[in-house]
mmCIF file of C-alpha atoms in Angstrom:
data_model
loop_
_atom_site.group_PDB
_atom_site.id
_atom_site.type_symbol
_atom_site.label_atom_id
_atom_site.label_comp_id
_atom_site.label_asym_id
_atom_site.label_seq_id
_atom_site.Cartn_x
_atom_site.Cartn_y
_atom_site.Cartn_z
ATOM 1 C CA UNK A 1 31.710 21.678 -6.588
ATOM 2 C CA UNK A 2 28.112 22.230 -5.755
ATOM 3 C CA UNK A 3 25.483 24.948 -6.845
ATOM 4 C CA UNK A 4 22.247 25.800 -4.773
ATOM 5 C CA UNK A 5 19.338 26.579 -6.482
ATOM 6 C CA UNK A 6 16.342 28.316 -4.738
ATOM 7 C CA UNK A 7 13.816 26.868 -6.503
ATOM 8 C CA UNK A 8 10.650 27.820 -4.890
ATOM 9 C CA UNK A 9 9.222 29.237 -8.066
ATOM 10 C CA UNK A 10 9.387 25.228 -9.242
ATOM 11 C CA UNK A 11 6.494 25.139 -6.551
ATOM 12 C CA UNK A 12 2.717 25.046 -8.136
ATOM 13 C CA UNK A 13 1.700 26.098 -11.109
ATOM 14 C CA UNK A 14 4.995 27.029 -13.203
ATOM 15 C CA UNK A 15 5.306 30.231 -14.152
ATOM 16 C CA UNK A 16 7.866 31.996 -16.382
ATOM 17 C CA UNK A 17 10.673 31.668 -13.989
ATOM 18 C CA UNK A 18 9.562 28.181 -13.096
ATOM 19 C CA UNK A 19 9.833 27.069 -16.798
ATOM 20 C CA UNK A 20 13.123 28.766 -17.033
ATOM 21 C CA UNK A 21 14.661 26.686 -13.788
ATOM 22 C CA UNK A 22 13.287 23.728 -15.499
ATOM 23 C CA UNK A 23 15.065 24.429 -18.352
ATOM 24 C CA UNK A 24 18.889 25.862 -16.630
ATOM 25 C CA UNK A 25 18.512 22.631 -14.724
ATOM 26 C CA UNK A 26 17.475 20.171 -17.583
ATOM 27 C CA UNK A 27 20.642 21.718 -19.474
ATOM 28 C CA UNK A 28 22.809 20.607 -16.450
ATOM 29 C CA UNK A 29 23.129 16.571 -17.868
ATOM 30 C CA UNK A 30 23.488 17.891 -21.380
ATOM 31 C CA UNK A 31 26.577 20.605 -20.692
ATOM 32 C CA UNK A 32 30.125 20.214 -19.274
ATOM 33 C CA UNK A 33 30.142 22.262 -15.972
ATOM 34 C CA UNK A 34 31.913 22.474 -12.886
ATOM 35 C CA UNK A 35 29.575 21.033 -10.867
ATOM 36 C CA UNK A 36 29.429 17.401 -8.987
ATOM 37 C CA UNK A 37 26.166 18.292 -6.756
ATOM 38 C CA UNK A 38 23.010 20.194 -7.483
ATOM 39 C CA UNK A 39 20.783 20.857 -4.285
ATOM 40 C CA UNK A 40 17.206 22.362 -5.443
ATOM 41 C CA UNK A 41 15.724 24.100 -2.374
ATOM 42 C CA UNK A 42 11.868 24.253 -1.764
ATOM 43 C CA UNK A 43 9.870 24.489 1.060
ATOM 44 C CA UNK A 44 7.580 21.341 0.095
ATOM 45 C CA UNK A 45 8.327 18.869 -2.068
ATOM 46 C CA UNK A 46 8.607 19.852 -5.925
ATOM 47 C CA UNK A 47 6.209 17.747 -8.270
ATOM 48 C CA UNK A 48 7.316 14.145 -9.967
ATOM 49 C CA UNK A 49 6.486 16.239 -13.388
ATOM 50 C CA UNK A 50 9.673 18.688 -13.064
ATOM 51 C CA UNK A 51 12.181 16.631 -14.357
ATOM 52 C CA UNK A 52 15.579 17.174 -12.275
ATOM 53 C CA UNK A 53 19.300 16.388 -13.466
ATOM 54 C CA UNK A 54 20.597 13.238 -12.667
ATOM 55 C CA UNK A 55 22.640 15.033 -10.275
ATOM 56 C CA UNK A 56 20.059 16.990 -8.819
ATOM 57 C CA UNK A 57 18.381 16.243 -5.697
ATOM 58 C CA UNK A 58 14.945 18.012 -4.110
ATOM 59 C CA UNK A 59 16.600 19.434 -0.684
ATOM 60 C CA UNK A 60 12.842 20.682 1.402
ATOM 61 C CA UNK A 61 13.288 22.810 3.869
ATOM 62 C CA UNK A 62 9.822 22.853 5.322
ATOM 63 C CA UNK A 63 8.735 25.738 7.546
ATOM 64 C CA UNK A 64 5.729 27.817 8.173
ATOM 65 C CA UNK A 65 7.584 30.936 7.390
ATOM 66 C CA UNK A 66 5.795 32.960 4.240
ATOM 67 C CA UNK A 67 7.875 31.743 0.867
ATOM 68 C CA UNK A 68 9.602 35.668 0.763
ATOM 69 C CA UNK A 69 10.912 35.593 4.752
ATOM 70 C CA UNK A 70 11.916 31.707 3.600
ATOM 71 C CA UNK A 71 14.296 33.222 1.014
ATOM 72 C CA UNK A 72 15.535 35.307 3.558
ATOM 73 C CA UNK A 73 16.520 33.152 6.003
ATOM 74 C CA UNK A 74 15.527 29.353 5.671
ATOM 75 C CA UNK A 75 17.453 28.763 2.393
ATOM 76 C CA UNK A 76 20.661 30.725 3.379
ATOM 77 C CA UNK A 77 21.120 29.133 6.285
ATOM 78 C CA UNK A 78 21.041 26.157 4.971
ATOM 79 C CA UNK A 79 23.153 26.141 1.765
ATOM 80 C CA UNK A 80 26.037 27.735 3.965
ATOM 81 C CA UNK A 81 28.593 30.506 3.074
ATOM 82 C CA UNK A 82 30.854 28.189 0.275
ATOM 83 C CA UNK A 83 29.392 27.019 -2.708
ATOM 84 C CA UNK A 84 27.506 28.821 -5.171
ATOM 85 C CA UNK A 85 23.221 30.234 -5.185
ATOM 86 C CA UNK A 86 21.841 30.157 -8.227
ATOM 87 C CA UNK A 87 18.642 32.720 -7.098
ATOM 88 C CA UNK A 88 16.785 33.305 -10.533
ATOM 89 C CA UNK A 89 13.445 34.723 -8.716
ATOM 90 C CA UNK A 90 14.452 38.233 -8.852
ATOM 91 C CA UNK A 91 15.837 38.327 -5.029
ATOM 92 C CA UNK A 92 18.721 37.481 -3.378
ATOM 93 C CA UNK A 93 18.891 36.371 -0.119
ATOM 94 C CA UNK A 94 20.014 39.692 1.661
ATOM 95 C CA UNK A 95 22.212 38.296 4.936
ATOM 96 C CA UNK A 96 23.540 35.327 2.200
ATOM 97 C CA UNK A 97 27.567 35.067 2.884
ATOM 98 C CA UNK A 98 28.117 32.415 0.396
ATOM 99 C CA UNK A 99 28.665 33.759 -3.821
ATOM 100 C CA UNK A 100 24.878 34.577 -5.549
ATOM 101 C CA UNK A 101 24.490 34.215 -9.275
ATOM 102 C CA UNK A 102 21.468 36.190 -9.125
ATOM 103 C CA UNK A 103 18.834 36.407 -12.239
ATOM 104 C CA UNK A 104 16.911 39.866 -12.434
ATOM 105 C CA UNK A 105 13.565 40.576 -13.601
ATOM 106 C CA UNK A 106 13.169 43.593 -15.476
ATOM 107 C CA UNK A 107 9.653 44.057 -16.016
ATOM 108 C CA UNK A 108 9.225 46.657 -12.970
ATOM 109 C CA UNK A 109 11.942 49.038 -14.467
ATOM 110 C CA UNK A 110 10.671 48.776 -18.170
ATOM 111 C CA UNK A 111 6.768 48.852 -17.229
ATOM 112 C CA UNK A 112 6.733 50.742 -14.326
ATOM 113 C CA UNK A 113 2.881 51.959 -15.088
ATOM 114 C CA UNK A 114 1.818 48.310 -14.874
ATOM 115 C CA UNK A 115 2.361 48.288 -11.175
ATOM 116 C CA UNK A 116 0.760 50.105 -8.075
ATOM 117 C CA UNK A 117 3.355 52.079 -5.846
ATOM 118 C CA UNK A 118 3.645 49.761 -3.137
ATOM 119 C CA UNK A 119 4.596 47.057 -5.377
ATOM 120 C CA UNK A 120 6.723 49.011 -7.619
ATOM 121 C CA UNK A 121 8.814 50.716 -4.526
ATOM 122 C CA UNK A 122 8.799 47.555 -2.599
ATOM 123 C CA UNK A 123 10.565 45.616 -5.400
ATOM 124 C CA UNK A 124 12.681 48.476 -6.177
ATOM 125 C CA UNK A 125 13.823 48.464 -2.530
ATOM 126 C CA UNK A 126 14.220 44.514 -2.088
ATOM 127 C CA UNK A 127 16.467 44.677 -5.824
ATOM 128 C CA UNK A 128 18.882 46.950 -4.892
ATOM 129 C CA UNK A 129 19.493 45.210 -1.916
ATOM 130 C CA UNK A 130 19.949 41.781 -3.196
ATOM 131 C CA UNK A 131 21.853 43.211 -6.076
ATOM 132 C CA UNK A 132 24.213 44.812 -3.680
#
């Protein structure tokens, strides 16, 4: 079986969610799980520091679409409709046919005041479609 993982947030400097891939996928050679293949999609090349599962292999899908509209429609279409997207940067791709394990962040809901409204209605928008 394989598992997708969008991991653009791998990209760069590592931020919460990037440390948090790291660590699902460094768990992957140390737990039993149904899986034979990992694919870990980027749009460049992720750094020789992140440490992937021997299983695990960097798939880049380069384009010069911006990272969100690559979410959208560069990674979907390329993982397919079958196996399973492991999408733990708050979105989902929306037009996705295949089955999303999706990870929310809750920070928007539970500190609402730390946002502007644009931000704050433009996530709330883009979550409720990706959780639907």
């Amino acid at each position: 079986m394989l598992l997708g993982v969008n991991g653009i947030r791998l990209l760069g400097k590592r931020s919460g969610v990037g440390r948090a891939i790291e660590a699902i996928l460094k768990c992957m050679d140390e737990l039993e799980h149904p899986f034979t293949e990992i694919r870990v999609y980027t749009p460049k090349p992720i750094d020789e520091a992140v440490k992937l599962p021997s299983i695990a292999t960097n798939v880049v899908l380069e384009s010069p679409l911006p990272y969100a509209a690559w979410e959208q429609f560069v990674l979907p279409r390329a993982h397919g409709d079958k196996h399973l997207l492991l999408c733990p940067s708050y979105i989902a791709p929306i037009f996705a046919q295949c089955p999303i394990f999706l990870i929310h962040h809750g920070s928007y809901e539970g500190y609402p005041q730390g946002y502007d409204w644009l931000t704050l209605n433009k996530a709330r928008a883009i979550y409720t479609l990706s959780a639907k």
